């Protein structure tokens, strides 16, 4: 049995609200829009539209997954980042709006300094690398230890008509022999013991490999920064996304490895989110 759009909106919003979903209204609208391939405007202009059997079945499959707290982006297999569409699967993190702060700053620095080559460490879906390649005249190496993540990243490059990216399977710098004007990275930075206490929509669905930053959450910052001098050109930049409480510790790691002019940028909530600095050649 199928139903009208209006009836579905009322009934299924009520269910999510009763299950304490803060975004119950938007969730149902987005899932329904994708089930019937309508825009939001079309959805509300066609409230009397009766879903075809296959459309209603698709909606119910989406809805039941959401009811188990699966993120919308994984249900739909896509999300938006930097005004582009990105495909996702359970081998890639969902790109967050806060990461756009890192990308926007990197674009600014690249264009100001006429940088030509960049490396993105832990590229995942390719969101950072593809955004930089799209908006800057650069060559970029995008690396990840996960072959499955790189497959999705390559698809996303094609989807967004970006060709100036070289995808490399590598454990940090393991398979890298080049030097770069900039290193960017949004590495795993959650402490191992904290992961089991994360909200279920993150803990149960996002790849642990892309979350676990080791016992102190700093293992990848240390590994990347300790070796950055071997891979950065003179006056090159290192830019990280960081956890809200990691700025002071990551700054110390960078200072110890001859970085200067270190700055911390805040996210939309006023929390520390990005740290950057120049390499100092002695």
CSV table of N, CA and C in Angstrom, one decimal, residues 37-137:
chain,number,residue,atom,x,y,z
A,37,UNK,N,12.6,11.5,-6.1
A,37,UNK,CA,13.4,12.4,-7.0
A,37,UNK,C,12.7,13.7,-7.2
A,38,UNK,N,12.2,14.3,-6.1
A,38,UNK,CA,11.6,15.7,-6.2
A,38,UNK,C,12.5,16.6,-5.5
A,39,UNK,N,12.5,17.9,-5.9
A,39,UNK,CA,13.1,19.0,-5.1
A,39,UNK,C,12.2,19.3,-3.9
A,40,UNK,N,12.7,20.0,-2.9
A,40,UNK,CA,11.8,20.4,-1.8
A,40,UNK,C,10.6,21.2,-2.2
A,41,UNK,N,10.8,22.0,-3.2
A,41,UNK,CA,9.6,22.8,-3.7
A,41,UNK,C,8.6,21.9,-4.3
A,42,UNK,N,9.0,21.0,-5.1
A,42,UNK,CA,8.1,20.0,-5.8
A,42,UNK,C,7.4,19.2,-4.7
A,43,UNK,N,8.1,18.8,-3.7
A,43,UNK,CA,7.5,18.0,-2.6
A,43,UNK,C,6.3,18.7,-2.0
A,44,UNK,N,6.4,20.0,-1.7
A,44,UNK,CA,5.3,20.7,-1.1
A,44,UNK,C,4.3,21.3,-2.1
A,45,UNK,N,4.6,21.3,-3.4
A,45,UNK,CA,3.6,21.6,-4.4
A,45,UNK,C,2.8,20.4,-4.8
A,46,UNK,N,3.3,19.2,-4.4
A,46,UNK,CA,2.6,18.0,-4.8
A,46,UNK,C,2.2,17.1,-3.6
A,47,UNK,N,1.6,17.8,-2.6
A,47,UNK,CA,1.3,17.1,-1.4
A,47,UNK,C,0.3,15.9,-1.6
A,48,UNK,N,-0.5,16.0,-2.6
A,48,UNK,CA,-1.5,15.0,-2.9
A,48,UNK,C,-0.9,13.8,-3.8
A,49,UNK,N,0.4,14.0,-4.2
A,49,UNK,CA,1.0,12.9,-5.0
A,49,UNK,C,1.0,11.6,-4.3
A,50,UNK,N,0.5,10.6,-4.9
A,50,UNK,CA,0.6,9.2,-4.3
A,50,UNK,C,1.8,8.5,-4.8
A,51,UNK,N,2.6,8.1,-3.9
A,51,UNK,CA,3.9,7.4,-4.3
A,51,UNK,C,3.6,6.1,-5.0
A,52,UNK,N,4.4,5.8,-6.1
A,52,UNK,CA,4.4,4.5,-6.7
A,52,UNK,C,4.9,3.5,-5.7
A,53,UNK,N,4.6,2.2,-6.0
A,53,UNK,CA,4.9,1.2,-5.0
A,53,UNK,C,6.4,1.1,-4.8
A,54,UNK,N,7.2,1.3,-5.9
A,54,UNK,CA,8.7,1.2,-5.8
A,54,UNK,C,9.2,2.4,-5.0
A,55,UNK,N,8.6,3.6,-5.2
A,55,UNK,CA,9.0,4.8,-4.5
A,55,UNK,C,8.8,4.7,-3.0
A,56,UNK,N,7.6,4.1,-2.7
A,56,UNK,CA,7.3,4.0,-1.2
A,56,UNK,C,8.2,2.9,-0.6
A,57,UNK,N,8.5,1.9,-1.3
A,57,UNK,CA,9.4,0.9,-0.8
A,57,UNK,C,10.8,1.4,-0.6
A,58,UNK,N,11.3,2.3,-1.5
A,58,UNK,CA,12.6,2.9,-1.4
A,58,UNK,C,12.6,3.8,-0.2
A,59,UNK,N,11.5,4.6,0.0
A,59,UNK,CA,11.4,5.5,1.1
A,59,UNK,C,11.5,4.7,2.4
A,60,UNK,N,10.7,3.7,2.5
A,60,UNK,CA,10.7,2.9,3.8
A,60,UNK,C,12.0,2.3,4.1
A,61,UNK,N,12.7,1.8,3.1
A,61,UNK,CA,14.1,1.3,3.3
A,61,UNK,C,15.0,2.4,3.8
A,62,UNK,N,14.9,3.6,3.2
A,62,UNK,CA,15.7,4.7,3.7
A,62,UNK,C,15.3,5.0,5.2
A,63,UNK,N,14.0,5.1,5.4
A,63,UNK,CA,13.5,5.5,6.7
A,63,UNK,C,14.0,4.5,7.8
A,64,UNK,N,13.9,3.2,7.5
A,64,UNK,CA,14.2,2.2,8.5
A,64,UNK,C,15.7,2.3,8.9
A,65,UNK,N,16.5,2.6,7.9
A,65,UNK,CA,18.0,2.8,8.2
A,65,UNK,C,18.2,4.0,9.0
A,66,UNK,N,17.5,5.1,8.8
A,66,UNK,CA,17.6,6.3,9.6
A,66,UNK,C,17.1,6.0,11.0
A,67,UNK,N,16.1,5.2,11.1
A,67,UNK,CA,15.6,4.9,12.5
A,67,UNK,C,16.6,4.2,13.3
A,68,UNK,N,17.6,3.5,12.7
A,68,UNK,CA,18.7,2.8,13.4
A,68,UNK,C,19.8,3.8,13.6
A,69,UNK,N,19.6,5.1,13.3
A,69,UNK,CA,20.6,6.1,13.5
A,69,UNK,C,21.7,6.2,12.5
A,70,UNK,N,21.5,5.5,11.4
A,70,UNK,CA,22.5,5.6,10.3
A,70,UNK,C,22.4,7.0,9.7
A,71,UNK,N,23.6,7.7,9.5
A,71,UNK,CA,23.6,9.0,9.0
A,71,UNK,C,23.0,9.1,7.6
A,72,UNK,N,22.3,10.2,7.3
A,72,UNK,CA,21.6,10.5,6.1
A,72,UNK,C,22.6,10.3,4.9
A,73,UNK,N,23.8,10.8,5.1
A,73,UNK,CA,24.8,10.8,4.0
A,73,UNK,C,25.1,9.4,3.5
A,74,UNK,N,25.2,8.4,4.5
A,74,UNK,CA,25.5,7.0,4.1
A,74,UNK,C,24.2,6.4,3.5
A,75,UNK,N,23.1,6.7,4.0
A,75,UNK,CA,21.8,6.2,3.4
A,75,UNK,C,21.7,6.6,1.9
A,76,UNK,N,22.0,7.8,1.7
A,76,UNK,CA,21.9,8.3,0.3
A,76,UNK,C,23.1,8.0,-0.5
A,77,UNK,N,24.3,7.8,0.2
A,77,UNK,CA,25.5,7.5,-0.5
A,77,UNK,C,26.2,8.7,-1.1
A,78,UNK,N,25.8,9.9,-0.5
A,78,UNK,CA,26.4,11.2,-1.1
A,78,UNK,C,26.2,12.3,-0.1
A,79,UNK,N,26.9,13.4,-0.3
A,79,UNK,CA,26.8,14.6,0.5
A,79,UNK,C,27.3,15.7,-0.3
A,80,UNK,N,27.1,17.0,0.2
A,80,UNK,CA,27.7,18.2,-0.4
A,80,UNK,C,28.8,18.7,0.4
A,81,UNK,N,29.8,19.2,-0.3
A,81,UNK,CA,31.0,19.8,0.3
A,81,UNK,C,31.6,20.8,-0.6
A,82,UNK,N,31.8,22.0,-0.1
A,82,UNK,CA,32.4,23.1,-1.0
A,82,UNK,C,31.6,23.2,-2.3
A,83,UNK,N,30.3,23.2,-2.2
A,83,UNK,CA,29.4,23.4,-3.4
A,83,UNK,C,29.6,22.3,-4.4
A,84,UNK,N,30.1,21.1,-4.0
A,84,UNK,CA,30.2,20.0,-4.9
A,84,UNK,C,29.6,18.8,-4.3
A,85,UNK,N,29.2,17.8,-5.1
A,85,UNK,CA,28.6,16.6,-4.7
A,85,UNK,C,29.7,15.5,-4.5
A,86,UNK,N,29.7,14.7,-3.4
A,86,UNK,CA,30.6,13.7,-3.2
A,86,UNK,C,29.9,12.4,-2.9
A,87,UNK,N,30.4,11.3,-3.5
A,87,UNK,CA,29.9,10.0,-3.2
A,87,UNK,C,30.6,9.5,-1.9
A,88,UNK,N,29.8,8.7,-1.2
A,88,UNK,CA,30.4,8.1,0.1
A,88,UNK,C,30.0,6.7,0.2
A,89,UNK,N,30.8,6.0,1.0
A,89,UNK,CA,30.5,4.6,1.5
A,89,UNK,C,31.1,4.5,2.9
A,90,UNK,N,30.9,3.3,3.5
A,90,UNK,CA,31.4,3.1,4.8
A,90,UNK,C,32.9,3.0,5.0
A,91,UNK,N,33.6,3.2,3.9
A,91,UNK,CA,35.1,3.3,4.0
A,91,UNK,C,35.6,4.7,4.0
A,92,UNK,N,34.7,5.7,4.0
A,92,UNK,CA,35.0,7.1,4.0
A,92,UNK,C,34.2,7.9,5.1
A,93,UNK,N,34.9,8.8,5.7
A,93,UNK,CA,34.2,9.7,6.6
A,93,UNK,C,33.3,10.6,5.9
A,94,UNK,N,32.3,11.1,6.5
A,94,UNK,CA,31.4,12.1,6.0
A,94,UNK,C,32.1,13.5,6.1
A,95,UNK,N,32.3,14.1,5.0
A,95,UNK,CA,33.0,15.5,5.1
A,95,UNK,C,32.1,16.4,5.9
A,96,UNK,N,32.7,17.1,6.9
A,96,UNK,CA,32.0,18.0,7.7
A,96,UNK,C,32.1,19.5,7.3
A,97,UNK,N,31.1,20.3,7.5
A,97,UNK,CA,31.2,21.7,7.2
A,97,UNK,C,32.4,22.4,7.8
A,98,UNK,N,32.8,22.0,9.0
A,98,UNK,CA,34.0,22.6,9.6
A,98,UNK,C,35.3,22.4,8.8
A,99,UNK,N,35.4,21.3,8.0
A,99,UNK,CA,36.5,21.0,7.2
A,99,UNK,C,36.7,22.1,6.1
A,100,UNK,N,35.6,22.7,5.7
A,100,UNK,CA,35.6,23.7,4.7
A,100,UNK,C,36.5,24.9,5.2
A,101,UNK,N,36.6,25.1,6.5
A,101,UNK,CA,37.5,26.2,7.0
A,101,UNK,C,38.9,25.9,6.6
A,102,UNK,N,39.4,24.6,6.8
A,102,UNK,CA,40.7,24.2,6.3
A,102,UNK,C,40.9,24.4,4.8
A,103,UNK,N,39.9,24.0,4.1
A,103,UNK,CA,40.0,24.1,2.6
A,103,UNK,C,40.1,25.6,2.2
A,104,UNK,N,39.2,26.4,2.7
A,104,UNK,CA,39.2,27.8,2.3
A,104,UNK,C,40.5,28.5,2.7
A,105,UNK,N,41.1,28.2,3.8
A,105,UNK,CA,42.4,28.8,4.2
A,105,UNK,C,43.5,28.3,3.3
A,106,UNK,N,43.5,27.0,3.0
A,106,UNK,CA,44.5,26.4,2.1
A,106,UNK,C,44.4,27.1,0.7
A,107,UNK,N,43.2,27.3,0.2
A,107,UNK,CA,43.0,28.0,-1.1
A,107,UNK,C,43.6,29.4,-1.1
A,108,UNK,N,43.3,30.1,0.0
A,108,UNK,CA,43.9,31.4,0.1
A,108,UNK,C,45.4,31.5,0.1
A,109,UNK,N,46.0,30.6,0.8
A,109,UNK,CA,47.5,30.5,0.9
A,109,UNK,C,48.1,30.1,-0.4
A,110,UNK,N,47.5,29.1,-1.0
A,110,UNK,CA,48.0,28.6,-2.3
A,110,UNK,C,47.9,29.7,-3.4
A,111,UNK,N,46.8,30.4,-3.5
A,111,UNK,CA,46.7,31.5,-4.5
A,111,UNK,C,47.6,32.7,-4.2
A,112,UNK,N,47.8,33.0,-2.9
A,112,UNK,CA,48.6,34.2,-2.5
A,112,UNK,C,50.1,33.9,-2.8
A,113,UNK,N,50.5,32.6,-2.7
A,113,UNK,CA,51.9,32.3,-2.8
A,113,UNK,C,52.2,31.6,-4.2
A,114,UNK,N,51.2,31.5,-5.0
A,114,UNK,CA,51.4,30.8,-6.3
A,114,UNK,C,51.9,29.4,-6.1
A,115,UNK,N,51.5,28.7,-5.1
A,115,UNK,CA,51.9,27.3,-4.9
A,115,UNK,C,51.5,26.4,-6.1
A,116,UNK,N,52.3,25.4,-6.3
A,116,UNK,CA,52.0,24.5,-7.5
A,116,UNK,C,51.8,23.1,-7.2
A,117,UNK,N,52.3,22.6,-6.0
A,117,UNK,CA,52.1,21.2,-5.7
A,117,UNK,C,51.8,21.0,-4.2
A,118,UNK,N,50.8,20.2,-4.0
A,118,UNK,CA,50.2,20.0,-2.6
A,118,UNK,C,50.0,18.5,-2.4
A,119,UNK,N,50.1,18.0,-1.2
A,119,UNK,CA,49.8,16.7,-0.8
A,119,UNK,C,48.7,16.7,0.3
A,120,UNK,N,47.7,15.8,0.1
A,120,UNK,CA,46.6,15.6,1.0
A,120,UNK,C,46.8,14.3,1.7
A,121,UNK,N,47.1,14.2,2.9
A,121,UNK,CA,47.4,12.9,3.6
A,121,UNK,C,46.1,12.4,4.3
A,122,UNK,N,45.7,11.3,3.9
A,122,UNK,CA,44.4,10.7,4.5
A,122,UNK,C,43.2,11.3,3.8
A,123,UNK,N,43.2,11.1,2.4
A,123,UNK,CA,42.2,11.9,1.6
A,123,UNK,C,40.8,11.4,1.8
A,124,UNK,N,40.6,10.1,2.1
A,124,UNK,CA,39.3,9.6,2.3
A,124,UNK,C,38.4,9.7,1.1
A,125,UNK,N,37.3,10.4,1.1
A,125,UNK,CA,36.4,10.6,0.0
A,125,UNK,C,37.1,11.5,-1.1
A,126,UNK,N,38.2,12.1,-0.7
A,126,UNK,CA,38.8,13.1,-1.6
A,126,UNK,C,38.3,14.5,-1.5
A,127,UNK,N,37.5,14.8,-0.5
A,127,UNK,CA,36.8,16.1,-0.4
A,127,UNK,C,37.8,17.2,-0.4
A,128,UNK,N,38.9,17.1,0.4
A,128,UNK,CA,39.8,18.2,0.5
A,128,UNK,C,40.6,18.3,-0.8
A,129,UNK,N,41.2,17.2,-1.2
A,129,UNK,CA,42.1,17.3,-2.4
A,129,UNK,C,41.3,17.7,-3.7
A,130,UNK,N,40.1,17.2,-3.8
A,130,UNK,CA,39.3,17.6,-5.0
A,130,UNK,C,38.9,19.1,-5.0
A,131,UNK,N,38.6,19.5,-3.8
A,131,UNK,CA,38.2,21.0,-3.6
A,131,UNK,C,39.4,21.9,-4.0
A,132,UNK,N,40.6,21.5,-3.5
A,132,UNK,CA,41.8,22.3,-3.8
A,132,UNK,C,42.1,22.3,-5.3
A,133,UNK,N,42.0,21.1,-5.9
A,133,UNK,CA,42.3,20.9,-7.3
A,133,UNK,C,41.2,21.7,-8.1
A,134,UNK,N,40.0,21.8,-7.7
A,134,UNK,CA,38.9,22.4,-8.4
A,134,UNK,C,39.1,23.9,-8.4
A,135,UNK,N,39.6,24.5,-7.3
A,135,UNK,CA,39.6,25.9,-7.1
A,135,UNK,C,41.0,26.5,-7.2
A,136,UNK,N,42.0,25.7,-7.4
A,136,UNK,CA,43.4,26.2,-7.5
A,136,UNK,C,44.1,25.6,-8.7
A,137,UNK,N,45.0,26.3,-9.3
A,137,UNK,CA,45.8,25.8,-10.4
A,137,UNK,C,47.0,25.1,-9.8
